[in-house]
PDB file of C-alpha atoms in Angstrom:
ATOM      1  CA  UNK K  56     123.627  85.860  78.495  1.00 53.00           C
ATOM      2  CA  UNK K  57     123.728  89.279  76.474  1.00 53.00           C
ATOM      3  CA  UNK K  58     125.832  92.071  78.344  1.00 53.00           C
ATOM      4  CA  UNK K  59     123.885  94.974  79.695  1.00 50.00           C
ATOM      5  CA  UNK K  60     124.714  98.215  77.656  1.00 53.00           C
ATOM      6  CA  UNK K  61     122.732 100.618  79.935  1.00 49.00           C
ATOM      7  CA  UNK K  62     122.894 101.275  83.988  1.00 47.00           C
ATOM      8  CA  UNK K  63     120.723  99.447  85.994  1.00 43.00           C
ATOM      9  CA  UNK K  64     119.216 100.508  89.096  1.00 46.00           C
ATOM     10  CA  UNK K  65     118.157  98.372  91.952  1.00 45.00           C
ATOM     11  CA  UNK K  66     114.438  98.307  92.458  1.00 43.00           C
ATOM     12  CA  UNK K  67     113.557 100.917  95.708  1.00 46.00           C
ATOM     13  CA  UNK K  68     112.499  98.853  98.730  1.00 51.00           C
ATOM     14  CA  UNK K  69     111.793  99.467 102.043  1.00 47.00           C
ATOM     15  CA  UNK K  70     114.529  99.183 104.561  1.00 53.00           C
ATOM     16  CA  UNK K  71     114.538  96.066 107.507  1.00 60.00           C
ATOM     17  CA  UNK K  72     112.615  98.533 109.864  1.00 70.00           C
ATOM     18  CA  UNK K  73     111.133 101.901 109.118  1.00 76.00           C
ATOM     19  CA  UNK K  74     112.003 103.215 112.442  1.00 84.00           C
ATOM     20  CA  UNK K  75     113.984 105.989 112.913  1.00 88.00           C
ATOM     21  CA  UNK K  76     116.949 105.565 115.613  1.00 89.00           C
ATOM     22  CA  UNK K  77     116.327 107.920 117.874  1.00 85.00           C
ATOM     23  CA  UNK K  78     119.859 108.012 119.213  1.00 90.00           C
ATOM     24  CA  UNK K  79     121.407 109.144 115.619  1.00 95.00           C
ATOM     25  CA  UNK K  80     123.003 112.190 115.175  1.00 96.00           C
ATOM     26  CA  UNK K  81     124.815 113.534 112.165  1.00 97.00           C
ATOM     27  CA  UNK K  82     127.462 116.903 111.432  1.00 96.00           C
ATOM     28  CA  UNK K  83     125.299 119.589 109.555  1.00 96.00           C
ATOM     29  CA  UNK K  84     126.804 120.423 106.406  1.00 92.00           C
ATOM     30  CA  UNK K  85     128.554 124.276 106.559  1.00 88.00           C
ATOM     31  CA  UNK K  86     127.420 124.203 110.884  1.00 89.00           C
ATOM     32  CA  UNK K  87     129.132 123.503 113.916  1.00 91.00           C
ATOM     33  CA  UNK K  88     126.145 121.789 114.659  1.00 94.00           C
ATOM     34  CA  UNK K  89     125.111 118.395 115.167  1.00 95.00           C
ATOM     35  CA  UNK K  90     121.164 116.872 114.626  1.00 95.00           C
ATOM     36  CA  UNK K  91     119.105 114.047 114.651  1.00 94.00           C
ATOM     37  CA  UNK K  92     116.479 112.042 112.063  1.00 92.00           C
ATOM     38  CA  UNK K  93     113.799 115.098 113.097  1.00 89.00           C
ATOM     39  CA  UNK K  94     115.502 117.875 112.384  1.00 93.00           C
ATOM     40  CA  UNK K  95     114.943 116.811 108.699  1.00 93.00           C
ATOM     41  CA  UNK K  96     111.467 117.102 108.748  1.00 87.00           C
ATOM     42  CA  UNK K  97     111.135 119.690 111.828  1.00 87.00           C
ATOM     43  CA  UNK K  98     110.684 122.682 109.541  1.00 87.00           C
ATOM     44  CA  UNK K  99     108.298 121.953 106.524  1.00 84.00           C
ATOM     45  CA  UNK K 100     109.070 124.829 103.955  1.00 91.00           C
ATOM     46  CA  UNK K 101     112.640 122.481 104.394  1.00 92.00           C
ATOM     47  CA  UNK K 102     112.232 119.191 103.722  1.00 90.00           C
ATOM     48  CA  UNK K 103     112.897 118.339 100.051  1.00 92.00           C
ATOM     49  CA  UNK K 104     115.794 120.762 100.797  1.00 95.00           C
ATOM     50  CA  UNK K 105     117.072 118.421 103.824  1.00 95.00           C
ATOM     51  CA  UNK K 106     116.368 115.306 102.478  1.00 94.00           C
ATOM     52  CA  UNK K 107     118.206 116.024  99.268  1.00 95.00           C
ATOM     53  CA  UNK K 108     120.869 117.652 101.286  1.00 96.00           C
ATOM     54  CA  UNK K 109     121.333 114.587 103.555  1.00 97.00           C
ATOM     55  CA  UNK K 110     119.366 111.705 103.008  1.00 95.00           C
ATOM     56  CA  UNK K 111     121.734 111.107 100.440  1.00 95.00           C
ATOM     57  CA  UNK K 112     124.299 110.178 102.640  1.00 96.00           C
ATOM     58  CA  UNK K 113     124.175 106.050 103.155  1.00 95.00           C
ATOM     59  CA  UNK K 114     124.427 106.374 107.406  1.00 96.00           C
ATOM     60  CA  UNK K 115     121.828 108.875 107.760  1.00 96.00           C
ATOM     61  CA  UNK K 116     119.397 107.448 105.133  1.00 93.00           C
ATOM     62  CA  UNK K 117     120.309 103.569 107.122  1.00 93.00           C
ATOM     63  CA  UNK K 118     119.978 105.097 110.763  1.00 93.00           C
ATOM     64  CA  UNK K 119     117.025 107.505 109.588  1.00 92.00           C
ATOM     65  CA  UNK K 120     114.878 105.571 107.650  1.00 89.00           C
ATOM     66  CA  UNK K 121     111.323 106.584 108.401  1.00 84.00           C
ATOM     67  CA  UNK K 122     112.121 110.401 107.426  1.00 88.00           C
ATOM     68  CA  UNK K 123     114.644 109.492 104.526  1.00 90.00           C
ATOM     69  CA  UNK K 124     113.239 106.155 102.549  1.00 85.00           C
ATOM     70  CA  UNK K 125     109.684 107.029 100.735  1.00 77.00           C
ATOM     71  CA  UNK K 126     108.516 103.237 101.061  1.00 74.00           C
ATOM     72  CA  UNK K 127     108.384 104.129 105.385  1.00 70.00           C
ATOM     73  CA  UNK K 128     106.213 107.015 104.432  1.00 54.00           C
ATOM     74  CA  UNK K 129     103.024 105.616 105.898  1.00 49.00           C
ATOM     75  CA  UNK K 130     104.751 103.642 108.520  1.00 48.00           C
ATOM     76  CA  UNK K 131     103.853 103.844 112.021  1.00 53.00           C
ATOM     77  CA  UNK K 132     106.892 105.512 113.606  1.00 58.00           C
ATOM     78  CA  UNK K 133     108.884 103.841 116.890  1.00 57.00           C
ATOM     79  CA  UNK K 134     107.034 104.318 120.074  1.00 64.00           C
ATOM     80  CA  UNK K 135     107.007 102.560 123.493  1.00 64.00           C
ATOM     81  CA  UNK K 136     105.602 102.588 126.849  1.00 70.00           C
ATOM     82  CA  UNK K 137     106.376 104.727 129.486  1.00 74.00           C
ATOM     83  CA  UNK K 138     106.627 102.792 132.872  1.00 74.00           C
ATOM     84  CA  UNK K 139     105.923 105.450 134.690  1.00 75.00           C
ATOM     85  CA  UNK K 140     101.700 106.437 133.597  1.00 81.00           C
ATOM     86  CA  UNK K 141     101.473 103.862 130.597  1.00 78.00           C
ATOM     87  CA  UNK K 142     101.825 106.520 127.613  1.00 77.00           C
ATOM     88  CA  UNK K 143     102.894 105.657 124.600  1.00 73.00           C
ATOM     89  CA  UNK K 144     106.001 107.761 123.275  1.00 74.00           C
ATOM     90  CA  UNK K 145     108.476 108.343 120.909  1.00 70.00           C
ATOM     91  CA  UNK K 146     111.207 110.168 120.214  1.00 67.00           C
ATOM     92  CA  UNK K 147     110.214 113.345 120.224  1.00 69.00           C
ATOM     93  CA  UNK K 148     109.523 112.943 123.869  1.00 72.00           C
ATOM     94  CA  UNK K 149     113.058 111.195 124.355  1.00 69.00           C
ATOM     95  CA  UNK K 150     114.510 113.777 122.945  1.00 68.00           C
ATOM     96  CA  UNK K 151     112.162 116.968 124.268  1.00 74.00           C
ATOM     97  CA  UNK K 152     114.272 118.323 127.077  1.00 72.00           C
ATOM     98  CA  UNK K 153     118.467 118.369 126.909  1.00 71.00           C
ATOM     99  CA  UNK K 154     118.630 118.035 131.053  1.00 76.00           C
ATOM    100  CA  UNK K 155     116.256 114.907 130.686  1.00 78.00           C
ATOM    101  CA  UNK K 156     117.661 112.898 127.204  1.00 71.00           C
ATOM    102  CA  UNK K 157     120.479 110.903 128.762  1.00 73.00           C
ATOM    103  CA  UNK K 158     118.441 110.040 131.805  1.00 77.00           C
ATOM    104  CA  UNK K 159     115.363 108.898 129.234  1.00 71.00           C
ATOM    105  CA  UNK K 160     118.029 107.258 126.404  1.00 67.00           C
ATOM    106  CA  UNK K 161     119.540 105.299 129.327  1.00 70.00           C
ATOM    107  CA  UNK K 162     116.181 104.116 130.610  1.00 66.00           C
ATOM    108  CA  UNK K 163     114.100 103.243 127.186  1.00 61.00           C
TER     109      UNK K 163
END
């Protein structure tokens, strides 16, 4: 075979899942600070900014993958049933209140 004289990139698929992990946090760059997959996309005059800033990084874009990877874009995101009235959530509502998140992580 002929050797390859220019770079070659991998074709862009979509990752296993396109579900965020809603457990994921990462360091802020220049901050004290740590956040999760929606803090990316929680401001929207941010979001190319945050996504070039730290999508970048192979364990965010891996544990982040319906905010980071383009091919999740129209993915449903993860959601599941809440025992207690039969909802569906995500989450957003895992995550909603500090006092409640451990007690809601532990149990979903």
């Amino acid at each position: 075979t002929a050797p390859v004289t220019a770079p070659v990139t991998a074709p862009v698929t979509a990752p296993a899942t396109c579900k965020d992990d809603c457990t994921f946090t990462f360091r802020l760059n220049n901050f004290e600070k740590d956040a999760d997959c929606r803090w990316i996309k929680k401001n929207r005059k941010q979001v190319d900014k945050r996504k070039n800033a730290y999508c970048s990084d192979p364990n965010i874009s891996a544990a982040c993958p319906a905010t980071c990877n383009e091919e999740c874009a129209n993915t449903p995101g993860f959601s599941y049933i809440l025992e207690w009235n039969g909802n569906n959530a995500g989450c957003d509502w895992m995550l909603k209140h500090n006092l409640k998140r451990s007690a809601r992580m532990a149990k979903y």
